[in-house]
mmCIF file of C-alpha atoms and ligand atoms in Angstrom:
data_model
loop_
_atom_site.group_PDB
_atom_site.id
_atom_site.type_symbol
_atom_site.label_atom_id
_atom_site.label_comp_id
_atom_site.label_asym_id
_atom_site.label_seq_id
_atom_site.Cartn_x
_atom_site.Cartn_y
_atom_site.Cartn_z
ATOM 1 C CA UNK A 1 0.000 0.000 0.000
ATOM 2 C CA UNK A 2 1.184 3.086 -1.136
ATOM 3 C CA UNK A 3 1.350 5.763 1.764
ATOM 4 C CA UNK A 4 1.317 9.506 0.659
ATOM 5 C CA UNK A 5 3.536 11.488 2.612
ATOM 6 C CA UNK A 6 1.457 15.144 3.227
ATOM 7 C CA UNK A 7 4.129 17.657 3.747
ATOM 8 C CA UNK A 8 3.491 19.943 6.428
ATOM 9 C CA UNK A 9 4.954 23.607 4.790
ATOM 10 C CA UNK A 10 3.636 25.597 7.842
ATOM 11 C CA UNK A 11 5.624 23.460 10.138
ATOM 12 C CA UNK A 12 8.941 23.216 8.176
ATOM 13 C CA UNK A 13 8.253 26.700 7.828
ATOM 14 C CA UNK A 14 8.074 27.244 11.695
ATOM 15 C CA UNK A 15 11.082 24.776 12.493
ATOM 16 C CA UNK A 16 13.288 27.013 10.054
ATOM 17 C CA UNK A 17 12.869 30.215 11.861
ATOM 18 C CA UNK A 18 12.994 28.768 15.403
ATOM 19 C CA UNK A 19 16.538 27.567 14.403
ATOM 20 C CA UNK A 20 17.275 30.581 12.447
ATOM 21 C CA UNK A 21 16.569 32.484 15.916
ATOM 22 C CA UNK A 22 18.541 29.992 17.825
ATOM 23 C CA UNK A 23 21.654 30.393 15.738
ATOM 24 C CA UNK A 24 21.624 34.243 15.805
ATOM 25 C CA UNK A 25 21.295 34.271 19.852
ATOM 26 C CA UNK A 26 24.423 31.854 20.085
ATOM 27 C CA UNK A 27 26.327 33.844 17.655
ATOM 28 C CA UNK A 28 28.445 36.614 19.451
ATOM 29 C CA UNK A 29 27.282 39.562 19.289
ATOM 30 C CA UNK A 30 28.844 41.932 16.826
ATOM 31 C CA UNK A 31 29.304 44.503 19.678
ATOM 32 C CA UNK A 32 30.730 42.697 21.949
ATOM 33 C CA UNK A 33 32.942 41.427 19.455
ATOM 34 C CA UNK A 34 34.565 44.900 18.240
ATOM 35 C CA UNK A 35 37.698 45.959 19.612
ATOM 36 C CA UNK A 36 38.706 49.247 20.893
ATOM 37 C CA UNK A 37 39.640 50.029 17.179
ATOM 38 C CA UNK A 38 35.609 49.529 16.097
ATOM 39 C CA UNK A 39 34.252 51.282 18.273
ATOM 40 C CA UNK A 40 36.157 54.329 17.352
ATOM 41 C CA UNK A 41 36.470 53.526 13.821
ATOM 42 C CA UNK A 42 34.122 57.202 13.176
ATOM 43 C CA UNK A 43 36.491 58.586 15.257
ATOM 44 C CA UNK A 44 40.549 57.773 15.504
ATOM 45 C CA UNK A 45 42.927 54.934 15.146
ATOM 46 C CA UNK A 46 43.698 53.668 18.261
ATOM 47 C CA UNK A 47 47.378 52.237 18.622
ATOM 48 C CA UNK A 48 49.572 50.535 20.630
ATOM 49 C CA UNK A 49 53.406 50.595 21.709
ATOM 50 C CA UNK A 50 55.230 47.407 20.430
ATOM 51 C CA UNK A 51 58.486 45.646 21.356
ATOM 52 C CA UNK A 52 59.605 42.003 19.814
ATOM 53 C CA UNK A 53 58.134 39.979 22.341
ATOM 54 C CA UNK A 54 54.456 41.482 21.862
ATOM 55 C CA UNK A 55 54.682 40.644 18.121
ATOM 56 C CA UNK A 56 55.806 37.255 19.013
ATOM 57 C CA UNK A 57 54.095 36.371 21.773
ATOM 58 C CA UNK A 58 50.235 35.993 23.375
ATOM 59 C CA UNK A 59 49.780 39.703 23.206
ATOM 60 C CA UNK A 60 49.775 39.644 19.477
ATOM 61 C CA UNK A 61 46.117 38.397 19.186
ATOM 62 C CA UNK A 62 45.296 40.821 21.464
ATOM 63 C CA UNK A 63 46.629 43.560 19.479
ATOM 64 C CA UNK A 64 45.226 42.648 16.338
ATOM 65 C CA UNK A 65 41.639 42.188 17.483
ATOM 66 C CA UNK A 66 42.123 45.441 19.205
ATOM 67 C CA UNK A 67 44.119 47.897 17.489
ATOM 68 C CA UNK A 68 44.608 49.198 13.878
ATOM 69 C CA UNK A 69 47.984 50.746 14.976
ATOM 70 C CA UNK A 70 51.383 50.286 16.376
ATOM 71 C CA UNK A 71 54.661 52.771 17.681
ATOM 72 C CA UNK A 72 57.556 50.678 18.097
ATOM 73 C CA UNK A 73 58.495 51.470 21.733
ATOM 74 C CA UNK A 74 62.372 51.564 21.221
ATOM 75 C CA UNK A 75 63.228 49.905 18.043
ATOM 76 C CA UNK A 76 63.490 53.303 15.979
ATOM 77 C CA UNK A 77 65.000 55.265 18.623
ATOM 78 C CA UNK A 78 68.589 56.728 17.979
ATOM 79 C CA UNK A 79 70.560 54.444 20.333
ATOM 80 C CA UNK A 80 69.060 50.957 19.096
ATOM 81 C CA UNK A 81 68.676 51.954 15.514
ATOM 82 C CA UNK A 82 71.928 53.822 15.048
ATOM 83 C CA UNK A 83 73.989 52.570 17.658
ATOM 84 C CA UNK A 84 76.986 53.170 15.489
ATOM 85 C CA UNK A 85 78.260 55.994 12.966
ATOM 86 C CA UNK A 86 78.321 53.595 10.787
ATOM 87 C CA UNK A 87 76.107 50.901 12.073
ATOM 88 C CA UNK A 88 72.316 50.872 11.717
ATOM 89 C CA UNK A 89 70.574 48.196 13.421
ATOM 90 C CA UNK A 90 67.386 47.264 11.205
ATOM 91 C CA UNK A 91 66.230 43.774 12.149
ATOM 92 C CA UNK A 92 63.726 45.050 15.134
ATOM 93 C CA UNK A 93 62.151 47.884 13.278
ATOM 94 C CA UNK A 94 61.939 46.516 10.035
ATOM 95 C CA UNK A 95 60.012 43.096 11.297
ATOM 96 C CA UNK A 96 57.432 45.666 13.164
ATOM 97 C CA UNK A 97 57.031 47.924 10.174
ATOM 98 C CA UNK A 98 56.691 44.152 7.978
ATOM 99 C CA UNK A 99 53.892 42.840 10.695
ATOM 100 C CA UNK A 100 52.297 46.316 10.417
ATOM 101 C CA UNK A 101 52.354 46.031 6.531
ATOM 102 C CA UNK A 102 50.795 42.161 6.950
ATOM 103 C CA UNK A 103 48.090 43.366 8.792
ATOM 104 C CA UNK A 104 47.130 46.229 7.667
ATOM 105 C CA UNK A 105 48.270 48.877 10.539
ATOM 106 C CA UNK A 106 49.567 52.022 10.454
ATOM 107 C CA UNK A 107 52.948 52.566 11.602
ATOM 108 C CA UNK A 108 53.824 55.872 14.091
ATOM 109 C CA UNK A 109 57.475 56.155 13.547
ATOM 110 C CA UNK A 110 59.202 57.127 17.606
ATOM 111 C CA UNK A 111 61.589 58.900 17.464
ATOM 112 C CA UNK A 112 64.077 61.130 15.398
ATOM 113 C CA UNK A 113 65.939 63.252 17.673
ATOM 114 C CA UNK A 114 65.852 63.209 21.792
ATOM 115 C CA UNK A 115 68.268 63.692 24.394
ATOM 116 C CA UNK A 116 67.661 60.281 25.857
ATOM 117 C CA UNK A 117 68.215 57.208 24.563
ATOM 118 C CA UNK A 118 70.662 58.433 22.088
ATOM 119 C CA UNK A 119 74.159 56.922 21.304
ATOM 120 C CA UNK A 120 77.432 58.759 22.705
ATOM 121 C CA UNK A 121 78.772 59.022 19.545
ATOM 122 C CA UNK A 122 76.900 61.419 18.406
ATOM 123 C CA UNK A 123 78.114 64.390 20.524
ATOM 124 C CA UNK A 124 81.708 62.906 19.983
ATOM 125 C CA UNK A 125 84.893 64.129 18.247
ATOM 126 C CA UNK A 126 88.035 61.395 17.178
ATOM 127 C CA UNK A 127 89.409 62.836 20.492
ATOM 128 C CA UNK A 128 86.542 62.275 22.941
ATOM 129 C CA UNK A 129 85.494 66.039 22.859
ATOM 130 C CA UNK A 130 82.184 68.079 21.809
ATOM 131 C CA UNK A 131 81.746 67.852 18.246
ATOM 132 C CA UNK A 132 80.843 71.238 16.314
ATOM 133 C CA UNK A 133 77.640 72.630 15.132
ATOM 134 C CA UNK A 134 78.212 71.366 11.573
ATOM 135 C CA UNK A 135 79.477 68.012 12.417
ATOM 136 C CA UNK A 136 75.769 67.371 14.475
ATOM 137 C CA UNK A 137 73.983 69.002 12.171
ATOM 138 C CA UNK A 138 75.438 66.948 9.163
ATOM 139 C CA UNK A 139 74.883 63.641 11.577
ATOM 140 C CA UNK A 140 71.505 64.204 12.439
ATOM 141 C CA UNK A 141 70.964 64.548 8.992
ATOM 142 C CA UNK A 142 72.441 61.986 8.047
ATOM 143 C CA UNK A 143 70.445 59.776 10.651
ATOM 144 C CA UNK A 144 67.237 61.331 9.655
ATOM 145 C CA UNK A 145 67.750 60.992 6.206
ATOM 146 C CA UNK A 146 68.897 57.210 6.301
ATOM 147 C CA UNK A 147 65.781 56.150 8.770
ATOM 148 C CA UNK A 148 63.097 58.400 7.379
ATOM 149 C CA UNK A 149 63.750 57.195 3.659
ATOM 150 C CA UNK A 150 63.592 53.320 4.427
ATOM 151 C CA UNK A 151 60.061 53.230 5.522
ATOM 152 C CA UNK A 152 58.938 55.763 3.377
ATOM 153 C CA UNK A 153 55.349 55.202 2.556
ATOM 154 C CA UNK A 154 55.171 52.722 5.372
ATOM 155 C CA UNK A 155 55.456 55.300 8.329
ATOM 156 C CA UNK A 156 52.655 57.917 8.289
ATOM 157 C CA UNK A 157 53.743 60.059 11.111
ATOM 158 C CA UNK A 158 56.741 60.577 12.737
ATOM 159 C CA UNK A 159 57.405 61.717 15.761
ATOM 160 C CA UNK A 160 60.127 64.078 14.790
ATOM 161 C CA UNK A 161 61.414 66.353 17.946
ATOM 162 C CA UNK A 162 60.852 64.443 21.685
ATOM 163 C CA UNK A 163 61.131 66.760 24.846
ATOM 164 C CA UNK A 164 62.800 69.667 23.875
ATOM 165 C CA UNK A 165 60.761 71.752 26.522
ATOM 166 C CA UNK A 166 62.306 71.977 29.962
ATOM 167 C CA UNK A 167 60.589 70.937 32.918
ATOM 168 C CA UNK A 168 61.573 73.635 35.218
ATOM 169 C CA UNK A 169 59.155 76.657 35.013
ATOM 170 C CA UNK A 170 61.934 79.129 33.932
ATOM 171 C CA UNK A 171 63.547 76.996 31.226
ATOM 172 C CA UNK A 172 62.244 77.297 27.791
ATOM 173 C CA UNK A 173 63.988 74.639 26.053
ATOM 174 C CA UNK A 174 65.788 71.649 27.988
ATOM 175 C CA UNK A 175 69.548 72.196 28.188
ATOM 176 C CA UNK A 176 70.387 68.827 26.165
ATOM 177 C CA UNK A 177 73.879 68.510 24.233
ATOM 178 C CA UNK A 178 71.709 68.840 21.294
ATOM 179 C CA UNK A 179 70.626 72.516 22.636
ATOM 180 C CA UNK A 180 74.102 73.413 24.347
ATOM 181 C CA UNK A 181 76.091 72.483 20.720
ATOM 182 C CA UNK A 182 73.490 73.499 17.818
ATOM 183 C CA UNK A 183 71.155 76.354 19.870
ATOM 184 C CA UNK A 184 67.617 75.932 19.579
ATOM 185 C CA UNK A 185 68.017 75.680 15.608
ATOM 186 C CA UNK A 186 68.478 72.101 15.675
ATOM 187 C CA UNK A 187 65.012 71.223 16.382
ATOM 188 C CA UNK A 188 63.672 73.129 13.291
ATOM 189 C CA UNK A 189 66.168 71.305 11.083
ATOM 190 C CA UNK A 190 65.243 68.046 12.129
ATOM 191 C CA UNK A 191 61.579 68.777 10.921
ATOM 192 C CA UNK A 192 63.361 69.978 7.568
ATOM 193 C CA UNK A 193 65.388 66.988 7.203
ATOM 194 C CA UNK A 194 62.660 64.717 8.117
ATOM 195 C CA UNK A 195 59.968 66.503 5.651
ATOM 196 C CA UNK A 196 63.068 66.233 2.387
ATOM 197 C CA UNK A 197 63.627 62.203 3.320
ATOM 198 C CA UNK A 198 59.394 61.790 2.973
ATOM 199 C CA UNK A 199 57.126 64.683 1.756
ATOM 200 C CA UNK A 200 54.197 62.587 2.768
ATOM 201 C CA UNK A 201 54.454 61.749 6.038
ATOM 202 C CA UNK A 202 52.714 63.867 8.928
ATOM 203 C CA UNK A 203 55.304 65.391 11.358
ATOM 204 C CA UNK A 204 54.718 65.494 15.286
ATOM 205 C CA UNK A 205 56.315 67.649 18.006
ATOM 206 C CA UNK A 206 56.009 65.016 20.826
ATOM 207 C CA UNK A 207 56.246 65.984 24.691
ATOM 208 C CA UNK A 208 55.066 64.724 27.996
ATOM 209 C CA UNK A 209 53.626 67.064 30.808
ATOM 210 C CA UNK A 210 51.681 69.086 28.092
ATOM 211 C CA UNK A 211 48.227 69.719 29.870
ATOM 212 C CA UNK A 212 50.087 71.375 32.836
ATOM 213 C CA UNK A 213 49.194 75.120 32.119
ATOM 214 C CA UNK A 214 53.339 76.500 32.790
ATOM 215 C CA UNK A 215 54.647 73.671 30.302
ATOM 216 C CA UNK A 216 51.979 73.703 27.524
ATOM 217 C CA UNK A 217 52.612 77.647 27.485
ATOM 218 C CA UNK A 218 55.563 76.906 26.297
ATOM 219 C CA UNK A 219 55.572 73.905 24.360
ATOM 220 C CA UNK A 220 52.845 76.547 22.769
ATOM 221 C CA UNK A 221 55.190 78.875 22.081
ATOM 222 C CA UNK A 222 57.342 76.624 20.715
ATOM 223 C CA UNK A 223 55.251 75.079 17.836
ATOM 224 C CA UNK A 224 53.870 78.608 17.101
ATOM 225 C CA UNK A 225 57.445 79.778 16.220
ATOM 226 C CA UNK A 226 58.012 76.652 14.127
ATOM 227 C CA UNK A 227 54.766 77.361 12.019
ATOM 228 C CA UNK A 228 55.985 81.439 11.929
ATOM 229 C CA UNK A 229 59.538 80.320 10.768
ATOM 230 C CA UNK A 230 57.150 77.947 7.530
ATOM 231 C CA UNK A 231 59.135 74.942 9.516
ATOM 232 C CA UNK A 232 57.185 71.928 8.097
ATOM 233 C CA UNK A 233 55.001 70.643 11.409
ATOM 234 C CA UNK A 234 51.687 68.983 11.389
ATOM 235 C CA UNK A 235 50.846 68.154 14.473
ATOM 236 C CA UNK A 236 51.399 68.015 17.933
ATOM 237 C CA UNK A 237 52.015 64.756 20.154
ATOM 238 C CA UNK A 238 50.682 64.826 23.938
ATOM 239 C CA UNK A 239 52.330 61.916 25.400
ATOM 240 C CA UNK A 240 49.084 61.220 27.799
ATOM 241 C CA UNK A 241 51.686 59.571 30.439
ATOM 242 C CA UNK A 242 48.885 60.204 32.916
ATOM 243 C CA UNK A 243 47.299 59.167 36.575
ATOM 244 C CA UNK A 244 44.293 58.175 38.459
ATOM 245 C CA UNK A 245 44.589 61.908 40.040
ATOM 246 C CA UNK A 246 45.446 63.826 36.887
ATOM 247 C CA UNK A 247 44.709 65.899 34.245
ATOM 248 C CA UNK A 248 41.335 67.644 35.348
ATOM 249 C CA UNK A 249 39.085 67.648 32.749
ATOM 250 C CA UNK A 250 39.338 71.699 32.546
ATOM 251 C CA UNK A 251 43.215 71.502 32.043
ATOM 252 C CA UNK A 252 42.529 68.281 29.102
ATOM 253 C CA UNK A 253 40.388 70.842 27.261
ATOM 254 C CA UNK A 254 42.239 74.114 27.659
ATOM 255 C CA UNK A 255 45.242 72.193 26.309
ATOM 256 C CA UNK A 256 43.203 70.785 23.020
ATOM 257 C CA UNK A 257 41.612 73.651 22.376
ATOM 258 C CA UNK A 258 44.808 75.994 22.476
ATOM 259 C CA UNK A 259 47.029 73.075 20.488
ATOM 260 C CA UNK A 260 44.483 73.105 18.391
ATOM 261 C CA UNK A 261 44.116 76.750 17.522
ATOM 262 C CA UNK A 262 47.225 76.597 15.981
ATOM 263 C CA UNK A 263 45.699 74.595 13.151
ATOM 264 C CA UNK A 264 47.636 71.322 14.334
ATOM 265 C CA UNK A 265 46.602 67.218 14.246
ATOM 266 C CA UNK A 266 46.395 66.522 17.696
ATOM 267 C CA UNK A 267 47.918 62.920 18.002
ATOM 268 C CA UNK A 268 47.891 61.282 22.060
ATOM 269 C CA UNK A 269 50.713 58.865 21.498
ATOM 270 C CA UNK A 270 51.862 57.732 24.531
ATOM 271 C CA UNK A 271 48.543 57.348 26.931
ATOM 272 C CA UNK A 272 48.774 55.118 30.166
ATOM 273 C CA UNK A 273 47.030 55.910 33.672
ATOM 274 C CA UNK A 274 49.116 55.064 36.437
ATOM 275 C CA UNK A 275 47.560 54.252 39.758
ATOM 276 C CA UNK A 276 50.297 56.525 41.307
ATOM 277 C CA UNK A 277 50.448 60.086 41.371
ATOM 278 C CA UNK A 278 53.075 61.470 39.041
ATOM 279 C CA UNK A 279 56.622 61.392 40.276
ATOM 280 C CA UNK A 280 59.834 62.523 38.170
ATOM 281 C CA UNK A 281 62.634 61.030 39.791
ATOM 282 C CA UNK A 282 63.450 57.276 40.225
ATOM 283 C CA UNK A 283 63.510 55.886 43.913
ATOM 284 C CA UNK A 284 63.242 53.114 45.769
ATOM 285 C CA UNK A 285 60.509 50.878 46.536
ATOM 286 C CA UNK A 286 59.719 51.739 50.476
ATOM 287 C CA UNK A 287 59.071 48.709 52.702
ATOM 288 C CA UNK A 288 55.485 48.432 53.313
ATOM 289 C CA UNK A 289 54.247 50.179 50.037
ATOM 290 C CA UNK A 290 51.495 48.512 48.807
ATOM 291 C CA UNK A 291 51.597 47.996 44.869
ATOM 292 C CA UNK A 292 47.752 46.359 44.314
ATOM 293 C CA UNK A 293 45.771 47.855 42.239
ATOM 294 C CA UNK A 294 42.788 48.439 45.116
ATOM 295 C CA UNK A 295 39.135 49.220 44.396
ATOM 296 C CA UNK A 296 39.357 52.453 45.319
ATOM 297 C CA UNK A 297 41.812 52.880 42.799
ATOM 298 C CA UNK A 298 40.496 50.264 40.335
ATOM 299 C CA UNK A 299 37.386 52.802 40.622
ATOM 300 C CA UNK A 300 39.501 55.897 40.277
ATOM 301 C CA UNK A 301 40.651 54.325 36.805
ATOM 302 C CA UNK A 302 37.564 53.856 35.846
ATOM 303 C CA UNK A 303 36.316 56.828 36.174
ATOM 304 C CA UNK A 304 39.501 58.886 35.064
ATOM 305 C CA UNK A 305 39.444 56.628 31.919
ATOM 306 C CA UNK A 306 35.524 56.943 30.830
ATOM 307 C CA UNK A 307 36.281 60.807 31.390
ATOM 308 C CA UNK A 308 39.118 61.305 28.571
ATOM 309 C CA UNK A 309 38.043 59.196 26.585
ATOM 310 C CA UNK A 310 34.564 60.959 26.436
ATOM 311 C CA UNK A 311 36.363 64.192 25.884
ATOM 312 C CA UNK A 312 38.725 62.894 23.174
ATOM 313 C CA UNK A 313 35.003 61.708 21.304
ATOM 314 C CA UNK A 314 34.041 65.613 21.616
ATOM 315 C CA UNK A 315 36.827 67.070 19.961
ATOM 316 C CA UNK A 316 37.864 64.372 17.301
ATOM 317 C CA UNK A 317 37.776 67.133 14.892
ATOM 318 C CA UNK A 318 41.218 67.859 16.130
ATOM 319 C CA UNK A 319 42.029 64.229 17.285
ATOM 320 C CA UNK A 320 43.729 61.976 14.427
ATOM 321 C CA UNK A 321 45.173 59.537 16.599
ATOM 322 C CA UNK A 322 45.095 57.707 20.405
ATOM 323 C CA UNK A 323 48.005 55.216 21.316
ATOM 324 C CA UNK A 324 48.371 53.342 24.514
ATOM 325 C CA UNK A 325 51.982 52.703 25.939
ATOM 326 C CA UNK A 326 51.812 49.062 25.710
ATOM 327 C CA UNK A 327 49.441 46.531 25.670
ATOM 328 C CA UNK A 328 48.025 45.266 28.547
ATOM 329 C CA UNK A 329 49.215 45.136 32.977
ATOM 330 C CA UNK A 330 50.831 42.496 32.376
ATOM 331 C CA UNK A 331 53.934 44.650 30.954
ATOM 332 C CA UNK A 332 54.115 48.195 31.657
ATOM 333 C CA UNK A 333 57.994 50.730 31.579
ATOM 334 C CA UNK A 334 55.800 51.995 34.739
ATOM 335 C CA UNK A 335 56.878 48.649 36.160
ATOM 336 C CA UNK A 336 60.731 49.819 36.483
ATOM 337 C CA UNK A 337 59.834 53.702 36.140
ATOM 338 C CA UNK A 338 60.168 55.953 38.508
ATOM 339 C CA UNK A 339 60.259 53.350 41.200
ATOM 340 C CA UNK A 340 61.850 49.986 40.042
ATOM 341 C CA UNK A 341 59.843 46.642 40.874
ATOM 342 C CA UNK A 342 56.637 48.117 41.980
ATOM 343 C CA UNK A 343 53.682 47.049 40.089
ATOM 344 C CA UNK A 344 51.815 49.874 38.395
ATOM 345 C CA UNK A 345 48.349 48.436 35.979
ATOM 346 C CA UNK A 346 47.902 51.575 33.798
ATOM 347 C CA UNK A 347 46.261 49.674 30.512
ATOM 348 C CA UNK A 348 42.974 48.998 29.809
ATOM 349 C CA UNK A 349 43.990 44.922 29.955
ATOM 350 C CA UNK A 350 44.461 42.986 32.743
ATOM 351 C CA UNK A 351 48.221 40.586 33.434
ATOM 352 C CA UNK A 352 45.510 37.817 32.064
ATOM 353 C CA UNK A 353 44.778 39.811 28.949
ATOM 354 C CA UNK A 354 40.900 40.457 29.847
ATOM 355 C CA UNK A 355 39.204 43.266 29.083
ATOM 356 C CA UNK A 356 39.072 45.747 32.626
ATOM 357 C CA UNK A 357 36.214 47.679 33.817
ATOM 358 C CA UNK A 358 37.765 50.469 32.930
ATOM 359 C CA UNK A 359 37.693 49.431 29.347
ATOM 360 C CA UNK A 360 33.795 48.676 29.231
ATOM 361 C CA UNK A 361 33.196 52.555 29.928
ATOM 362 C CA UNK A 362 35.409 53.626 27.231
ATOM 363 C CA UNK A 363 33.638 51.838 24.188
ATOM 364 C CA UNK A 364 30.088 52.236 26.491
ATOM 365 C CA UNK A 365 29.082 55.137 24.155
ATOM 366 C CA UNK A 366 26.185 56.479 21.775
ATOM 367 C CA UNK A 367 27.493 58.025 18.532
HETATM 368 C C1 GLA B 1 58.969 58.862 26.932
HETATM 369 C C2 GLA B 1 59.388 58.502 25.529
HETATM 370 C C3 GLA B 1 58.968 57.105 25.195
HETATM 371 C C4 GLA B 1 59.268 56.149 26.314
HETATM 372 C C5 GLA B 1 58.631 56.620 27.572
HETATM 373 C C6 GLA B 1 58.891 55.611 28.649
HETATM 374 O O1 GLA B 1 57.659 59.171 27.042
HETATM 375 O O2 GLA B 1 58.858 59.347 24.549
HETATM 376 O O3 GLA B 1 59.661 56.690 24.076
HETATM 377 O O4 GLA B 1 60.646 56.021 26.500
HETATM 378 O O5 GLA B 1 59.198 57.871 27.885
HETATM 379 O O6 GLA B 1 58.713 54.308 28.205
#
């Protein structure tokens, strides 16, 4: 006997959408599956401060699902780079700028001339002594030159000049070797030399402290007489080395807004939130201190983070770029800076690599 099979349409029908409804509630989320660099894609790339061992290692998921840009953290300044006249050391720099190029990041180039971190030989003569004016001028050339031209096209912003601006109120511009052989000149002919090696690339003044009214005065007054002298500058780096207990919000905005007057990209390239307040000179760890990060100060964080980030949203007109120094608490320099071996957890991941609180109210946000 034949049996006809009635097919029930309405119920296939039903079964199809019930399981089409199932599947989308187990998929993730898209939200919750954006990194810090979707969230703010109407906004700024967000970036990241690399060494070797965070391209190599566990952190490099991290940074790809998260960021859409990188600084190399020491590989590209003077001492590792150049550490010889006639030595440059490329392996370190060249694999970021190749990892950058592989996955599509943009590439901050750190830094071109500072008065740290930079090799002896620079300031030296055959016969150990002070070189002259023209012999610095011709090696920073040279070095610019040389560094700038390799990743041409492959850098997009340089950080050109780093910390000229002294930190005592009454100094204008920090009493370096660069400043006591060359005068103040030398910082206007690095932008020169940079700008010849790549016409394209965007060129940043870079400097820490720069919300505090008595130093951005005059890290003011410095980029206005670079842009009054035609010196070719585009934009102005704010470090963003900051703390639980600082900047206020009024000093964040005066600074933008006045940085920004000067018709300059506004670039925060170095931005980390201690759980200290700010100290300058090194020291050691005193017995007792207590380095966890507390909820009092886990809330502090929280709070200090949700608040810059929600002003850096308001003026993105001037904003081009936000980079965190380093990835996540599990390695931070404020580890070993200013007071060796005491553990600071400035980033917006955990030592585990989770997400923090803190980084919950930074992409929390209604375009
Ligand atoms: C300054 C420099 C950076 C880095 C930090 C500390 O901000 O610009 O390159 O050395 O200090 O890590």
């Amino acid at each position: 006997m034949h049996k006809s099979i009635r097919i029930n349409w309405g119920l296939i029908l039903l079964m199809l959408i019930i399981s089409q409804g199932c599947c989308l509630l187990q998929q993730p989320n898209s939200s919750s599956d954006n990194g810090l660099k979707d969230h703010y894609k109407a906004y700024f790339p967000i970036g990241v401060a690399v060494n070797t061992r965070t391209l190599n290692g566990e952190e490099s998921q991290l940074l790809l699902k998260e960021f859409n840009s990188i600084t190399p953290e020491n590989a590209m300044k003077m001492e590792v780079i150049h550490p010889r006249e006639d030595f440059y050391f490329w392996r370190d720099a060249d694999s970021m700028v190749n990892f950058a190029q592989n996955h599509q990041l943009k590439v901050r180039g750190h830094n071109l001339c500072w008065h740290e971190q930079v090799p002896n030989w620079m300031f030296k003569d055959n016969n150990g002594g002070l070189v002259t004016k023209e012999v610095l001028f011709k090696r920073l050339k040279d070095h610019i030159t040389t560094v700038v031209k390799r990743y041409k096209g492959k850098i997009y912003a340089w950080d050109v000049v780093n910390e000229v601006i002294g930190d005592a109120d009454d100094e204008f511009i920090r009493n370096s070797l660069w400043y006591q052989i060359c005068g103040e000149e030398y910082i206007a002919k690095a932008f020169e030399y940079a700008h010849a090696a790549d016409p394209e690339a965007l060129l940043f003044y870079n400097d820490y402290n720069s919300e505090r009214p008595v130093k951005r005065d005059k890290i003011y007054r410095l980029l206005k007489n670079l842009i009054d002298q035609k010196v070719p500058i585009h934009g102005v780096g704010l470090q963003a080395h900051w703390s639980v207990f600082e900047p206020a919000e009024k000093e964040l905005r005066e600074a933008i807004e006045l940085y920004a007057s000067l018709g300059l990209q506004i670039h925060f390239t170095e931005l980390d939130m201690s759980v200290y307040p700010w100290e300058k000179n090194k020291r050691q760890k005193r017995s007792g201190e207590s380095d966890r990060l507390t909820p009092e100060l886990e809330a502090k964080q929280i709070d200090q983070y949700a608040k810059v980030f929600k002003i850096f949203r308001e003026y993105k007109k001037h904003i081009t770029s936000v980079t965190f120094w380093n990835v996540s608490d599990r390695y931070s320099w404020l580890d070993y800076y200013p007071v060796p071996g005491r553990k600071n957890y400035p980033l917006l991941f955990d030592q585990n690599l989770q997400r923090k609180k803190a980084y919950q109210k930074v992409v929390d946000f209604k375009e």
